[in-house]
């Protein structure tokens, strides 16, 4: 091979090596740009999520920080229980519930006929405690708004009927439908005589929001693990896998005989 040919091949190899080095450099820059853009996107998404999370459950008028105003007739410690039934009933059922809670709706559907029968017979009194567990778990403010509206219904002497309407129209757990006061007032139209200017103002103003917040705090400090928590004689009967409406009825009737 001539010296000239060797020099030509050497020059070609050098050019090829330089070109490959350029390609490697370009590839590194491209990857760096992709990674950089991905980081920016992630940071931007995190910022958006942070803003949404910070705003979750906030209302234009949030009265939850004001003084607790108990609904009419509320009883128990700090006036946190809404009673249904006769004061002279020998048995008391204590129910901690959340209007957005699917398990609470299931309990109501299965046990309501028996509970109402015992209440009407004067054998049982029910004390309802309203909490906002789903708001905390899923985000939103529907639990609080529904609880406030139910307290407003208590002021009007129509808690039990409105309580049942809320469960009969419970949205999916992931949908914060009850955060809309207009929807809560619309549902109140299913209860004869409930929708009055006073009731509307009570719902729209969040009159009992601080009371609901206080009730939820009592639940959180109680050591209970979830809703519904249903107590009879201090025992959580909802946790009893053998419990049925018939068994509940027998337990209440036994207490009334004692």
PDB file of N, CA and C in Angstrom, residues 46-91:
ATOM      1  N   UNK A  46     -46.615  19.068  40.410  1.00  0.00           N
ATOM      2  CA  UNK A  46     -46.626  19.084  41.878  1.00  0.00           C
ATOM      3  C   UNK A  46     -47.155  20.408  42.401  1.00  0.00           C
ATOM      4  N   UNK A  47     -46.780  21.496  41.710  1.00  0.00           N
ATOM      5  CA  UNK A  47     -47.259  22.818  42.133  1.00  0.00           C
ATOM      6  C   UNK A  47     -48.765  22.921  41.987  1.00  0.00           C
ATOM      7  N   UNK A  48     -49.288  22.396  40.850  1.00  0.00           N
ATOM      8  CA  UNK A  48     -50.741  22.425  40.622  1.00  0.00           C
ATOM      9  C   UNK A  48     -51.463  21.600  41.670  1.00  0.00           C
ATOM     10  N   UNK A  49     -50.939  20.375  41.925  1.00  0.00           N
ATOM     11  CA  UNK A  49     -51.554  19.502  42.935  1.00  0.00           C
ATOM     12  C   UNK A  49     -51.529  20.170  44.287  1.00  0.00           C
ATOM     13  N   UNK A  50     -50.416  20.846  44.586  1.00  0.00           N
ATOM     14  CA  UNK A  50     -50.315  21.523  45.873  1.00  0.00           C
ATOM     15  C   UNK A  50     -51.356  22.607  46.032  1.00  0.00           C
ATOM     16  N   UNK A  51     -51.567  23.367  44.962  1.00  0.00           N
ATOM     17  CA  UNK A  51     -52.586  24.422  44.999  1.00  0.00           C
ATOM     18  C   UNK A  51     -53.972  23.833  45.182  1.00  0.00           C
ATOM     19  N   UNK A  52     -54.268  22.733  44.439  1.00  0.00           N
ATOM     20  CA  UNK A  52     -55.574  22.094  44.558  1.00  0.00           C
ATOM     21  C   UNK A  52     -55.786  21.538  45.950  1.00  0.00           C
ATOM     22  N   UNK A  53     -54.744  20.907  46.498  1.00  0.00           N
ATOM     23  CA  UNK A  53     -54.863  20.325  47.840  1.00  0.00           C
ATOM     24  C   UNK A  53     -55.079  21.410  48.874  1.00  0.00           C
ATOM     25  N   UNK A  54     -54.363  22.533  48.699  1.00  0.00           N
ATOM     26  CA  UNK A  54     -54.509  23.625  49.655  1.00  0.00           C
ATOM     27  C   UNK A  54     -55.903  24.199  49.629  1.00  0.00           C
ATOM     28  N   UNK A  55     -56.534  24.155  48.435  1.00  0.00           N
ATOM     29  CA  UNK A  55     -57.874  24.721  48.312  1.00  0.00           C
ATOM     30  C   UNK A  55     -58.987  23.751  48.570  1.00  0.00           C
ATOM     31  N   UNK A  56     -58.655  22.456  48.738  1.00  0.00           N
ATOM     32  CA  UNK A  56     -59.693  21.439  48.922  1.00  0.00           C
ATOM     33  C   UNK A  56     -60.502  21.713  50.170  1.00  0.00           C
ATOM     34  N   UNK A  57     -61.804  21.697  50.028  1.00  0.00           N
ATOM     35  CA  UNK A  57     -62.682  21.838  51.184  1.00  0.00           C
ATOM     36  C   UNK A  57     -62.890  23.277  51.627  1.00  0.00           C
ATOM     37  N   UNK A  58     -62.216  24.248  50.955  1.00  0.00           N
ATOM     38  CA  UNK A  58     -62.375  25.637  51.356  1.00  0.00           C
ATOM     39  C   UNK A  58     -63.599  26.230  50.675  1.00  0.00           C
ATOM     40  N   UNK A  59     -64.322  27.049  51.387  1.00  0.00           N
ATOM     41  CA  UNK A  59     -65.526  27.674  50.855  1.00  0.00           C
ATOM     42  C   UNK A  59     -65.334  29.180  50.861  1.00  0.00           C
ATOM     43  N   UNK A  60     -66.157  29.844  50.079  1.00  0.00           N
ATOM     44  CA  UNK A  60     -66.108  31.293  50.083  1.00  0.00           C
ATOM     45  C   UNK A  60     -66.418  31.831  51.480  1.00  0.00           C
ATOM     46  N   UNK A  61     -67.336  31.155  52.174  1.00  0.00           N
ATOM     47  CA  UNK A  61     -67.658  31.534  53.543  1.00  0.00           C
ATOM     48  C   UNK A  61     -67.476  30.311  54.419  1.00  0.00           C
ATOM     49  N   UNK A  62     -66.347  30.245  55.090  1.00  0.00           N
ATOM     50  CA  UNK A  62     -66.065  29.105  55.946  1.00  0.00           C
ATOM     51  C   UNK A  62     -66.213  29.540  57.394  1.00  0.00           C
ATOM     52  N   UNK A  63     -67.297  29.109  58.033  1.00  0.00           N
ATOM     53  CA  UNK A  63     -67.577  29.529  59.402  1.00  0.00           C
ATOM     54  C   UNK A  63     -67.125  28.486  60.411  1.00  0.00           C
ATOM     55  N   UNK A  64     -66.348  27.491  59.953  1.00  0.00           N
ATOM     56  CA  UNK A  64     -65.930  26.416  60.851  1.00  0.00           C
ATOM     57  C   UNK A  64     -64.999  26.907  61.947  1.00  0.00           C
ATOM     58  N   UNK A  65     -64.445  28.123  61.785  1.00  0.00           N
ATOM     59  CA  UNK A  65     -63.531  28.638  62.792  1.00  0.00           C
ATOM     60  C   UNK A  65     -64.260  29.465  63.860  1.00  0.00           C
ATOM     61  N   UNK A  66     -65.560  29.709  63.678  1.00  0.00           N
ATOM     62  CA  UNK A  66     -66.313  30.519  64.632  1.00  0.00           C
ATOM     63  C   UNK A  66     -66.774  29.718  65.832  1.00  0.00           C
ATOM     64  N   UNK A  67     -67.538  30.338  66.733  1.00  0.00           N
ATOM     65  CA  UNK A  67     -68.036  29.633  67.920  1.00  0.00           C
ATOM     66  C   UNK A  67     -69.008  28.529  67.541  1.00  0.00           C
ATOM     67  N   UNK A  68     -68.954  27.432  68.283  1.00  0.00           N
ATOM     68  CA  UNK A  68     -69.821  26.291  68.004  1.00  0.00           C
ATOM     69  C   UNK A  68     -71.258  26.611  68.416  1.00  0.00           C
ATOM     70  N   UNK A  69     -72.178  26.495  67.479  1.00  0.00           N
ATOM     71  CA  UNK A  69     -73.594  26.732  67.747  1.00  0.00           C
ATOM     72  C   UNK A  69     -74.314  25.398  67.647  1.00  0.00           C
ATOM     73  N   UNK A  70     -74.725  24.850  68.778  1.00  0.00           N
ATOM     74  CA  UNK A  70     -75.402  23.550  68.785  1.00  0.00           C
ATOM     75  C   UNK A  70     -76.803  23.685  68.217  1.00  0.00           C
ATOM     76  N   UNK A  71     -77.263  22.691  67.487  1.00  0.00           N
ATOM     77  CA  UNK A  71     -78.640  22.738  66.985  1.00  0.00           C
ATOM     78  C   UNK A  71     -79.640  22.619  68.124  1.00  0.00           C
ATOM     79  N   UNK A  72     -80.842  23.027  67.880  1.00  0.00           N
ATOM     80  CA  UNK A  72     -81.892  22.989  68.895  1.00  0.00           C
ATOM     81  C   UNK A  72     -82.085  21.574  69.438  1.00  0.00           C
ATOM     82  N   UNK A  73     -82.107  21.463  70.777  1.00  0.00           N
ATOM     83  CA  UNK A  73     -82.379  20.172  71.403  1.00  0.00           C
ATOM     84  C   UNK A  73     -81.203  19.229  71.490  1.00  0.00           C
ATOM     85  N   UNK A  74     -80.014  19.661  71.040  1.00  0.00           N
ATOM     86  CA  UNK A  74     -78.836  18.794  71.106  1.00  0.00           C
ATOM     87  C   UNK A  74     -78.520  18.474  72.564  1.00  0.00           C
ATOM     88  N   UNK A  75     -78.063  17.250  72.809  1.00  0.00           N
ATOM     89  CA  UNK A  75     -77.824  16.794  74.173  1.00  0.00           C
ATOM     90  C   UNK A  75     -76.410  16.224  74.305  1.00  0.00           C
ATOM     91  N   UNK A  76     -76.136  15.688  75.493  1.00  0.00           N
ATOM     92  CA  UNK A  76     -74.852  15.040  75.733  1.00  0.00           C
ATOM     93  C   UNK A  76     -73.743  16.033  76.010  1.00  0.00           C
ATOM     94  N   UNK A  77     -72.520  15.517  76.146  1.00  0.00           N
ATOM     95  CA  UNK A  77     -71.371  16.355  76.441  1.00  0.00           C
ATOM     96  C   UNK A  77     -71.164  17.379  75.337  1.00  0.00           C
ATOM     97  N   UNK A  78     -71.082  18.635  75.721  1.00  0.00           N
ATOM     98  CA  UNK A  78     -70.894  19.751  74.789  1.00  0.00           C
ATOM     99  C   UNK A  78     -72.032  19.884  73.787  1.00  0.00           C
ATOM    100  N   UNK A  79     -73.174  19.218  74.051  1.00  0.00           N
ATOM    101  CA  UNK A  79     -74.321  19.321  73.158  1.00  0.00           C
ATOM    102  C   UNK A  79     -74.015  18.823  71.761  1.00  0.00           C
ATOM    103  N   UNK A  80     -73.307  17.683  71.667  1.00  0.00           N
ATOM    104  CA  UNK A  80     -72.877  17.172  70.371  1.00  0.00           C
ATOM    105  C   UNK A  80     -73.762  16.065  69.817  1.00  0.00           C
ATOM    106  N   UNK A  81     -74.790  15.665  70.549  1.00  0.00           N
ATOM    107  CA  UNK A  81     -75.661  14.575  70.092  1.00  0.00           C
ATOM    108  C   UNK A  81     -77.032  15.115  69.700  1.00  0.00           C
ATOM    109  N   UNK A  82     -77.530  14.637  68.571  1.00  0.00           N
ATOM    110  CA  UNK A  82     -78.892  14.958  68.150  1.00  0.00           C
ATOM    111  C   UNK A  82     -79.777  13.768  68.516  1.00  0.00           C
ATOM    112  N   UNK A  83     -80.716  13.953  69.444  1.00  0.00           N
ATOM    113  CA  UNK A  83     -81.529  12.827  69.911  1.00  0.00           C
ATOM    114  C   UNK A  83     -82.774  12.604  69.056  1.00  0.00           C
ATOM    115  N   UNK A  84     -83.091  11.348  68.858  1.00  0.00           N
ATOM    116  CA  UNK A  84     -84.328  10.956  68.184  1.00  0.00           C
ATOM    117  C   UNK A  84     -84.991   9.894  69.050  1.00  0.00           C
ATOM    118  N   UNK A  85     -86.218  10.167  69.492  1.00  0.00           N
ATOM    119  CA  UNK A  85     -86.917   9.232  70.369  1.00  0.00           C
ATOM    120  C   UNK A  85     -87.295   9.877  71.687  1.00  0.00           C
ATOM    121  N   UNK A  86     -87.936   9.097  72.530  1.00  0.00           N
ATOM    122  CA  UNK A  86     -88.413   9.601  73.812  1.00  0.00           C
ATOM    123  C   UNK A  86     -87.306   9.573  74.861  1.00  0.00           C
ATOM    124  N   UNK A  87     -87.270  10.627  75.674  1.00  0.00           N
ATOM    125  CA  UNK A  87     -86.248  10.708  76.715  1.00  0.00           C
ATOM    126  C   UNK A  87     -86.342   9.547  77.706  1.00  0.00           C
ATOM    127  N   UNK A  88     -87.550   9.023  77.893  1.00  0.00           N
ATOM    128  CA  UNK A  88     -87.740   7.966  78.887  1.00  0.00           C
ATOM    129  C   UNK A  88     -87.365   6.572  78.411  1.00  0.00           C
ATOM    130  N   UNK A  89     -86.923   6.439  77.169  1.00  0.00           N
ATOM    131  CA  UNK A  89     -86.563   5.111  76.650  1.00  0.00           C
ATOM    132  C   UNK A  89     -85.411   4.530  77.459  1.00  0.00           C
ATOM    133  N   UNK A  90     -85.515   3.244  77.778  1.00  0.00           N
ATOM    134  CA  UNK A  90     -84.494   2.592  78.605  1.00  0.00           C
ATOM    135  C   UNK A  90     -83.214   2.293  77.830  1.00  0.00           C
ATOM    136  N   UNK A  91     -83.321   2.143  76.539  1.00  0.00           N
ATOM    137  CA  UNK A  91     -82.146   1.829  75.720  1.00  0.00           C
ATOM    138  C   UNK A  91     -81.752   3.033  74.866  1.00  0.00           C
TER     139      UNK A  91
END
